[in-house]
Short mmCIF file of C-alpha atoms in Angstrom, two decimals:
data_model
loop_
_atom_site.label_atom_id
_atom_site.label_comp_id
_atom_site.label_asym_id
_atom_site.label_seq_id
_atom_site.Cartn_x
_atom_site.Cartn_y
_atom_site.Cartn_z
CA UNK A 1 -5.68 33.69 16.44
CA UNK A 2 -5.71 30.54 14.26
CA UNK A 3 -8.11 27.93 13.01
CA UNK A 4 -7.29 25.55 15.46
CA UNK A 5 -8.45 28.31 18.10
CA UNK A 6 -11.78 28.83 16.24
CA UNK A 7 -12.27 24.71 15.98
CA UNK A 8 -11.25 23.87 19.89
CA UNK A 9 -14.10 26.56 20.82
CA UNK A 10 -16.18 25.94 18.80
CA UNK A 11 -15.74 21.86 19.84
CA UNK A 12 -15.19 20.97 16.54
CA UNK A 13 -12.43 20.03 13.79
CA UNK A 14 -10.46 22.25 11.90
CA UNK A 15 -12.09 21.11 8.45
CA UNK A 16 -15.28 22.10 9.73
CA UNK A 17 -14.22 25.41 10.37
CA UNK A 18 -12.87 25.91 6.99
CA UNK A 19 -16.42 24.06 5.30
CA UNK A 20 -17.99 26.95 7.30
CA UNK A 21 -15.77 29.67 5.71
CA UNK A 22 -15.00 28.61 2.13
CA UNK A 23 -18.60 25.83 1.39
CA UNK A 24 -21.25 26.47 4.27
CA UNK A 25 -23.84 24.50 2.73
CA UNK A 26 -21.96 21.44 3.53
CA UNK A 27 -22.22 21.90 6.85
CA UNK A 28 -25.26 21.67 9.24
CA UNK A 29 -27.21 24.71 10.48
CA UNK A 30 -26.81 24.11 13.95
CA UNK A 31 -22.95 23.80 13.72
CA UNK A 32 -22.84 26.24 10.93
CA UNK A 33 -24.40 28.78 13.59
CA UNK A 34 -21.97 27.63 16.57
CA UNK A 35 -19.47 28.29 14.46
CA UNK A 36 -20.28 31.32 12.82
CA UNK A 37 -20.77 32.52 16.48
CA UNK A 38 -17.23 31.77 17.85
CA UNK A 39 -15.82 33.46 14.98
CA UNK A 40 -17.20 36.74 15.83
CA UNK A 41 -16.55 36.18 19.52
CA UNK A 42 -13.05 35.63 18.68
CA UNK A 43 -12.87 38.17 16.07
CA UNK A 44 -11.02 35.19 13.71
CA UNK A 45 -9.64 36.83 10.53
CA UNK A 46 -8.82 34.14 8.11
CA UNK A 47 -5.86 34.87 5.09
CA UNK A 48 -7.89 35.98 2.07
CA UNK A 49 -4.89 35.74 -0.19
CA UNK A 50 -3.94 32.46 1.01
CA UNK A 51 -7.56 30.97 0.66
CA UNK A 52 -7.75 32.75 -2.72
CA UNK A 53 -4.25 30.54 -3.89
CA UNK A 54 -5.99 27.19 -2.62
CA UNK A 55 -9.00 27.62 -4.63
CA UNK A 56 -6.77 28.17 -7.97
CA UNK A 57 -5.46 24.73 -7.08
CA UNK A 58 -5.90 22.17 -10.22
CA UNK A 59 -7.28 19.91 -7.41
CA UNK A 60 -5.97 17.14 -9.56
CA UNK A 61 -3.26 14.49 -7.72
CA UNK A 62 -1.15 12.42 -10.41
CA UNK A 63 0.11 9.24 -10.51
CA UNK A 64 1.77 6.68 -12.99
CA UNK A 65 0.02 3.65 -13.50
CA UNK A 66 2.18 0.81 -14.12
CA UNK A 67 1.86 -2.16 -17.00
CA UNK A 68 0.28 -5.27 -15.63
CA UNK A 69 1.78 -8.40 -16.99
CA UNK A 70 0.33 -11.01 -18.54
CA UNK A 71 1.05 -13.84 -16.05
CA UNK A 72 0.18 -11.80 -12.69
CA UNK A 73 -3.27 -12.11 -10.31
CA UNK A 74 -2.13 -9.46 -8.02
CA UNK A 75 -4.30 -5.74 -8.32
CA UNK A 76 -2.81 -3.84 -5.64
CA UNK A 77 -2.40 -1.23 -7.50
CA UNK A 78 -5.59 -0.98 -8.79
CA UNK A 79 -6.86 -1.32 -5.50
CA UNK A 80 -4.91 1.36 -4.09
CA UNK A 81 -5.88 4.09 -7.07
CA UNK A 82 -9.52 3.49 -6.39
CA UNK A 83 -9.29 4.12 -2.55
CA UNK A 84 -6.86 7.24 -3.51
CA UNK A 85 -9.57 8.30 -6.40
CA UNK A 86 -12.32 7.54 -3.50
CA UNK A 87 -10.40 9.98 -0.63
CA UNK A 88 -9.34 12.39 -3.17
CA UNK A 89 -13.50 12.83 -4.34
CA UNK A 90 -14.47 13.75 -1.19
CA UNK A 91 -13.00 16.63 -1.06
CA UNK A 92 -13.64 17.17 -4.32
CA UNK A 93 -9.65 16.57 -5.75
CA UNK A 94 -9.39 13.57 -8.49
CA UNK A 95 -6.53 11.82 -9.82
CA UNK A 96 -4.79 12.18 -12.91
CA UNK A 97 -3.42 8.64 -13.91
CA UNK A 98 -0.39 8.80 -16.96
CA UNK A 99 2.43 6.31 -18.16
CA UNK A 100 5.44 6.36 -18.60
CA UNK A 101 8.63 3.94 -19.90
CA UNK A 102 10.31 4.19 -16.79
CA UNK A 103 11.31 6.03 -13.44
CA UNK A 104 13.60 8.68 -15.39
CA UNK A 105 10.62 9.58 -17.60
CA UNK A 106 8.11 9.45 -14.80
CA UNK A 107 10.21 11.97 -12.48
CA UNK A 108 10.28 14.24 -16.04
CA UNK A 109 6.44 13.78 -16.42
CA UNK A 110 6.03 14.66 -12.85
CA UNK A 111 8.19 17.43 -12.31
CA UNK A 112 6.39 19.18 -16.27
CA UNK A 113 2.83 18.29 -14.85
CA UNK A 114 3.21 20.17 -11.60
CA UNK A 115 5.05 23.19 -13.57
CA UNK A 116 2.35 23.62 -15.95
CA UNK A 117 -0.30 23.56 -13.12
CA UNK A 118 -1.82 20.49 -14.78
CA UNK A 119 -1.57 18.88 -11.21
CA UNK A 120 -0.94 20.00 -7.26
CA UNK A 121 1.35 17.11 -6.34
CA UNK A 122 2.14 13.74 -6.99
CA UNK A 123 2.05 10.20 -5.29
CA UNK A 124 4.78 7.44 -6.11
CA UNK A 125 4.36 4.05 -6.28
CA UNK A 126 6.39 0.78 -6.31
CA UNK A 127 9.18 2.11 -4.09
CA UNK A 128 12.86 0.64 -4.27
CA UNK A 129 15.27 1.01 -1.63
CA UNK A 130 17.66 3.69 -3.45
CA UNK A 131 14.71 5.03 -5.38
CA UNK A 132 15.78 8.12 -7.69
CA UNK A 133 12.38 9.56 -7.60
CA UNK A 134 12.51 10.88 -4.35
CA UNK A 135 15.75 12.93 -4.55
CA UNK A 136 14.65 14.37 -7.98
CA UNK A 137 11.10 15.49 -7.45
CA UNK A 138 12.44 16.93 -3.99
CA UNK A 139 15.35 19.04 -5.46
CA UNK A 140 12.39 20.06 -8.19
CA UNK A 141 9.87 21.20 -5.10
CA UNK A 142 7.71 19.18 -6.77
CA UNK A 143 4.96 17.72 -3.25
CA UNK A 144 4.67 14.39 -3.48
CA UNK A 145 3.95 11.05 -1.16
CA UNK A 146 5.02 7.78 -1.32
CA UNK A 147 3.35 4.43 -0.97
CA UNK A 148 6.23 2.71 0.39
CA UNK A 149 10.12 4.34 1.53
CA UNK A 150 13.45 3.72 0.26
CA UNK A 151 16.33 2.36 2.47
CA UNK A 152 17.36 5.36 3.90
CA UNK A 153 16.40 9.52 4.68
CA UNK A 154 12.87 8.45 4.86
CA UNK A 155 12.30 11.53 7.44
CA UNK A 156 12.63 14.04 4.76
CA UNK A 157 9.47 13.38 2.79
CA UNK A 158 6.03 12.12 3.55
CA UNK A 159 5.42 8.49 3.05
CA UNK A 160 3.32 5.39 4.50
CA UNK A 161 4.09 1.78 4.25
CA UNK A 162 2.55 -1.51 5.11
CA UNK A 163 4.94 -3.54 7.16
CA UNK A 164 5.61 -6.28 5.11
CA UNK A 165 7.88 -7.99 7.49
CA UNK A 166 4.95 -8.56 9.62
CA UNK A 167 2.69 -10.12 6.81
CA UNK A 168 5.60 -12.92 6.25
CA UNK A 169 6.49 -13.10 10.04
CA UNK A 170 2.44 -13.89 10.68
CA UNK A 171 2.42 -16.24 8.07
CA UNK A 172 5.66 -18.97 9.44
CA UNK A 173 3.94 -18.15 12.81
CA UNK A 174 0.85 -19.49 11.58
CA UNK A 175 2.28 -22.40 10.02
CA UNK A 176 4.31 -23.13 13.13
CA UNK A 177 1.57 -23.30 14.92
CA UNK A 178 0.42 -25.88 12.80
CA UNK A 179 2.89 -27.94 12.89
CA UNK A 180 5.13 -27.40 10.26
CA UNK A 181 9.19 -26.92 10.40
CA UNK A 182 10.44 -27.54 6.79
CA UNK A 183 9.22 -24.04 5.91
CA UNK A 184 10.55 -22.40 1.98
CA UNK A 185 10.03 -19.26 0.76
CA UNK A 186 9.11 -17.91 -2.91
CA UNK A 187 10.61 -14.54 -3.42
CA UNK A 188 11.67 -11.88 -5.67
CA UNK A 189 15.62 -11.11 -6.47
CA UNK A 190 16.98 -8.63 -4.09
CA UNK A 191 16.68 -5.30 -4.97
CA UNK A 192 12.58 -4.41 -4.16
CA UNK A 193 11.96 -2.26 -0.89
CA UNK A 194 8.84 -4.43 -0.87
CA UNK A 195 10.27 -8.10 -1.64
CA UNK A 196 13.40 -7.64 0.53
CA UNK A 197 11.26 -6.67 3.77
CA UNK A 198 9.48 -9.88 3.31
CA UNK A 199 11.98 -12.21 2.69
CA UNK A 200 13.47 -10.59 5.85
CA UNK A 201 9.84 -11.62 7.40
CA UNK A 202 10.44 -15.09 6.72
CA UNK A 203 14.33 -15.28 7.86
CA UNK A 204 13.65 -13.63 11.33
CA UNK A 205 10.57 -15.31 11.63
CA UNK A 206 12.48 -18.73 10.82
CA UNK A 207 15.48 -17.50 12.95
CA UNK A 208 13.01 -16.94 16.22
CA UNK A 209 11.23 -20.23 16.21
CA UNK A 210 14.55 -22.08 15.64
CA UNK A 211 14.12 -23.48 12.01
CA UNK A 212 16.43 -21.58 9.58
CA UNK A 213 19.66 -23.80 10.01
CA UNK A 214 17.42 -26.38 8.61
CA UNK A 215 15.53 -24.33 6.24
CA UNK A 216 18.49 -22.31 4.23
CA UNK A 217 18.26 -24.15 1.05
CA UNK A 218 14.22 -23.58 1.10
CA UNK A 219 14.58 -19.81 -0.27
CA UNK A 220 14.24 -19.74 -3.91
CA UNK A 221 14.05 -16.66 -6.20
CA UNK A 222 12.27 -15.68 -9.22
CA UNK A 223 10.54 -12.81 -11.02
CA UNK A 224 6.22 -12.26 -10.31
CA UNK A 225 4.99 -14.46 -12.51
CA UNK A 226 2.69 -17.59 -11.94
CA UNK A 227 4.98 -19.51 -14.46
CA UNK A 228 8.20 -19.11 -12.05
CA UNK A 229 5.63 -19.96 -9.11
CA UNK A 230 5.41 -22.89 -10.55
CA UNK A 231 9.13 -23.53 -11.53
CA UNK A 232 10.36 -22.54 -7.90
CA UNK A 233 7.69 -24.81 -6.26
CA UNK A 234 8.76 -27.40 -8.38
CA UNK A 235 12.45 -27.37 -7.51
CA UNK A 236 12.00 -27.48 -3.81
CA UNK A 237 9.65 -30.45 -4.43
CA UNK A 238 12.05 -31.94 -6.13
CA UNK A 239 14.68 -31.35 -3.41
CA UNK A 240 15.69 -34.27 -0.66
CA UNK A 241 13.87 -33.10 2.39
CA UNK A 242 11.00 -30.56 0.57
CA UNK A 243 9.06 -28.19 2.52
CA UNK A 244 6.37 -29.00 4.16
CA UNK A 245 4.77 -25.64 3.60
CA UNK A 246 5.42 -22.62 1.85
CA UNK A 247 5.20 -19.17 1.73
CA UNK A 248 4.81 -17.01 -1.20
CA UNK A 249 6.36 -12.89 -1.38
CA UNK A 250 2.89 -12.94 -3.39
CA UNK A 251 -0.35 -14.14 -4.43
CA UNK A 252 0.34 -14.64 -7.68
CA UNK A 253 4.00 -16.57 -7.11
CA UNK A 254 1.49 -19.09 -4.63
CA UNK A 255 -0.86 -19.77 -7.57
CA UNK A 256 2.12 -20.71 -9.49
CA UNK A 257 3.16 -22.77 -6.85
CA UNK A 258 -0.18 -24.43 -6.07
CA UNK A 259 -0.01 -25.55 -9.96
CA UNK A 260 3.15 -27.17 -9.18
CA UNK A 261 1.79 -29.28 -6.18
CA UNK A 262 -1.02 -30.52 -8.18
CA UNK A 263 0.98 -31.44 -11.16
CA UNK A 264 3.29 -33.81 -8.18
CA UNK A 265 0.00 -35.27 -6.85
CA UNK A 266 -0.01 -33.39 -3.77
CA UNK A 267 -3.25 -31.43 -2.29
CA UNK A 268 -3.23 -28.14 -1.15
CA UNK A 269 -3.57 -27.63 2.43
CA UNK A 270 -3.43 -31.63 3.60
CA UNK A 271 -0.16 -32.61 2.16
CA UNK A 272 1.30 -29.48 1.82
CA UNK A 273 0.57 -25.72 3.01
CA UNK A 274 1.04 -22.88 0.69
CA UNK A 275 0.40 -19.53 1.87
CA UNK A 276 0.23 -16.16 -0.57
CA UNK A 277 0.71 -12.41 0.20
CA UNK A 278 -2.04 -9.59 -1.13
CA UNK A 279 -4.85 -11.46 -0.66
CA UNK A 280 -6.28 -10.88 -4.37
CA UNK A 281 -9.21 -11.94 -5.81
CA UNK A 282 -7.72 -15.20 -6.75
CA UNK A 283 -7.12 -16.14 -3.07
CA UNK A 284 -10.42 -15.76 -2.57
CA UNK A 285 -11.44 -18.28 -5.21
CA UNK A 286 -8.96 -20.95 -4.93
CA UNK A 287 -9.07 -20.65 -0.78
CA UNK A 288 -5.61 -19.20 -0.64
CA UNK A 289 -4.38 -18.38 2.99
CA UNK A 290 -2.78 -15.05 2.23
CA UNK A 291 -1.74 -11.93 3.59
CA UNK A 292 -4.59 -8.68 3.26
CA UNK A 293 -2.80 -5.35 2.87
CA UNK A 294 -4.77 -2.25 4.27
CA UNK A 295 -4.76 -0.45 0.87
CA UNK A 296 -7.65 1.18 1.32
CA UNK A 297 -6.56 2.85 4.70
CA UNK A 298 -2.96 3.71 3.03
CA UNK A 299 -4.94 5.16 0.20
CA UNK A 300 -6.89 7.47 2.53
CA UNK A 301 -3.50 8.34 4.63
CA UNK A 302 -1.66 9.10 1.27
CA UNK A 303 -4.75 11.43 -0.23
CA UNK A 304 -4.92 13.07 3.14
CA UNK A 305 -1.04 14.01 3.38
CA UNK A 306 -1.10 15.23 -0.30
CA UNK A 307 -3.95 17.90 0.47
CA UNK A 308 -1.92 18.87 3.39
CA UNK A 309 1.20 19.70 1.26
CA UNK A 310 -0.56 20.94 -1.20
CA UNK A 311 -2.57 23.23 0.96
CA UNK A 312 -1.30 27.03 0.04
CA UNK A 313 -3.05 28.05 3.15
CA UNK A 314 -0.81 25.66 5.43
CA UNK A 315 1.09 27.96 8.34
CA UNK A 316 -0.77 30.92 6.85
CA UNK A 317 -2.97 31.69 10.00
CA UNK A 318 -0.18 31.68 12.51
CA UNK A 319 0.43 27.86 12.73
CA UNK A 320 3.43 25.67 12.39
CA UNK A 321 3.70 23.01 9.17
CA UNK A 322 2.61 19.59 10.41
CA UNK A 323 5.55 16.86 10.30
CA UNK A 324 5.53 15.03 7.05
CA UNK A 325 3.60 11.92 7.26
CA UNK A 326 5.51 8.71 8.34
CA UNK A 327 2.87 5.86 8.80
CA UNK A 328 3.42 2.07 8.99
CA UNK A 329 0.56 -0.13 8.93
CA UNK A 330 0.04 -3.46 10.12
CA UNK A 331 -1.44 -6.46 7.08
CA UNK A 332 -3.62 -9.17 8.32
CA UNK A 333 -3.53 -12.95 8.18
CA UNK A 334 -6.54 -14.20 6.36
CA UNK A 335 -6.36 -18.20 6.62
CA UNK A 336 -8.12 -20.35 4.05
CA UNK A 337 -7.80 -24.31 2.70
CA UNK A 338 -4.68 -23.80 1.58
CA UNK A 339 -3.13 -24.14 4.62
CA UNK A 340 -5.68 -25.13 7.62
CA UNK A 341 -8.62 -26.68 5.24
CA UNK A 342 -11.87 -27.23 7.77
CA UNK A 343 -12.68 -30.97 8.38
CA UNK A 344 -16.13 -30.50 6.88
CA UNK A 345 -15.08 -28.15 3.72
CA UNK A 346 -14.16 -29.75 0.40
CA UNK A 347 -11.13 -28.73 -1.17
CA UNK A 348 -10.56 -26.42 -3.77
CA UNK A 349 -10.17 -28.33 -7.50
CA UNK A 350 -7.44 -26.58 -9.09
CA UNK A 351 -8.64 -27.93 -12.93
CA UNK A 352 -12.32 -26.10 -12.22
CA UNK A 353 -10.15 -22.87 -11.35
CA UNK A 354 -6.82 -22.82 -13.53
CA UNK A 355 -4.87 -19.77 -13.80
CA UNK A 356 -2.79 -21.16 -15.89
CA UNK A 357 -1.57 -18.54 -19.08
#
């Protein structure tokens, strides 16, 4: 007799069930009383010792918070430790943010947090293809979940990604569509799990629809910072044959690059198309077509799979351990003046909103 029994009589879900047995006051009377009922029909016996392991939890998650540099719009990850912190409350677990110099000393800060109890598992962050992380904490049995998944044995721990081959992909599909056939790309140097998958967006993308023979010297490189934006954009404007349109590996490479078509006399969106990926605040205010990440759903899906591993009580009653988590969402195109301005809209005035540093 398991849970699962109890909650499939009772007609509801297995968290209910457990709100009945370990905090009934969060649960309505009526159900509380269905439930209660089933339990004695059934004669359900839940694991005292395993429930009495899960409430010595620390019910604290950690995380490393990275620097944010001076020259960058982008806040994903502040974005995505608020919905984590916002998942994690309601079921009363919180998030214990620390730094560290670099993915050696974060591994060592994660593996003597979990040891001294301090925290129940971890979450990782800023993924690279060959990440160390993952291989370390694992041979420590130190539960953790990743936002994002390295290049290869991604089935033996829990993870969930945003496909950002997609985000690119929608974005030269979109410009296409609109005409456009000289199409570059801003990106990061190889190496990011992130940055790779969407330069790959824009080369299959550019590969389907026919254009990349005439687009290969339209990918440029450069690190995340609205200074190179602006140098890259610059150097395929000042190429015979510049791109029509562009599309940015981020929001805050586009900026960059919308600085650059200004300072050449061009406007955003009628002689030229720039579109960004994160879809940050700043798109918002300068009418940036970019890219929207579900962070807030991958927050929820990444707090949700640490409580599972974390759960002491997990198999306890009888039932198998659920397979790690291995989610890939889909981002959404979110078009703006930058690249289809309306007929009736002004454009935006880059001088009234410089992001220059």
């Amino acid at each position: 007799m398991t849970i699962s029994d109890v909650a499939e009589a009772a007609g509801v879900s297995r968290q209910t069930v457990s709100n009945v047995l370990n905090a009934p006051e969060r649960v309505r009377a009526e159900t509380r009383e269905r439930v209660t009922r089933v339990i004695a029909e059934l004669g359900y016996h839940p694991n005292h010792m395993a429930r009495s392991l899960r409430a010595s939890s620390p019910r604290m998650i950690g995380c490393r918070i990275l620097p944010v540099h001076a020259e960058t719009v982008a806040a994903i990850q502040d974005r995505f430790l608020h919905a984590l912190a916002e998942a994690g409350q309601e079921c009363d677990h919180h998030v214990l943010l620390f730094t560290a110099a670099d993915v050696a000393a974060e591994t060592e800060r994660c593996t003597t947090l979990w040891r001294a109890g301090a925290v129940s598992g971890v979450v990782l962050y800023d993924i690279t293809p060959d990440d160390p992380r993952v291989g370390r904490l694992t041979a420590a049995g130190v539960p953790f979940t990743a936002f994002g998944r390295t290049a290869t044995s991604t089935e033996q721990y829990s993870w969930a990604d945003v496909d950002n081959a997609a985000g690119t992909a929608a974005a030269i599909d979109h410009l296409v569509a609109a005409g456009h056939r000289r199409i570059g790309f801003l990106g990061w140097p190889e190496g990011s799990s992130v940055g790779d998958a969407r330069a790959r967006g824009w080369l299959t993308a550019m590969d389907r629809h026919g254009l990349l023979a005439g687009s290969h010297r339209l990918d440029v490189r450069g690190g995340d910072t609205t200074s190179n934006g602006t140098r890259l954009m610059a150097e395929l404007l000042d190429r015979p044959g510049p791109p029509t349109a562009v599309v940015a590996v981020t929001d805050t490479l586009a900026v960059g690059a919308l600085h650059a078509v200004r300072d050449h006399g061009l406007i955003p969106g009628r002689d030229i198309a720039v579109v960004g990926f994160d879809d940050s605040p700043a798109a918002t205010a300068l009418g940036l077509t970019s890219v929207r990440q579900p962070i807030e759903e991958v927050g929820r899906l990444v707090m949700a799979e640490m409580l599972r591993l974390t759960d002491r009580t997990s198999g306890a009653d009888g039932e198998p351990p659920a397979e790690p988590l291995h989610r890939v969402l889909t981002p959404e195109l979110v078009v703006r003046a930058s690249s289809a301005p309306l007929a009736d809209a002004p454009l935006f005035d880059l001088e009234a909103h410089s992001l220059r540093p």
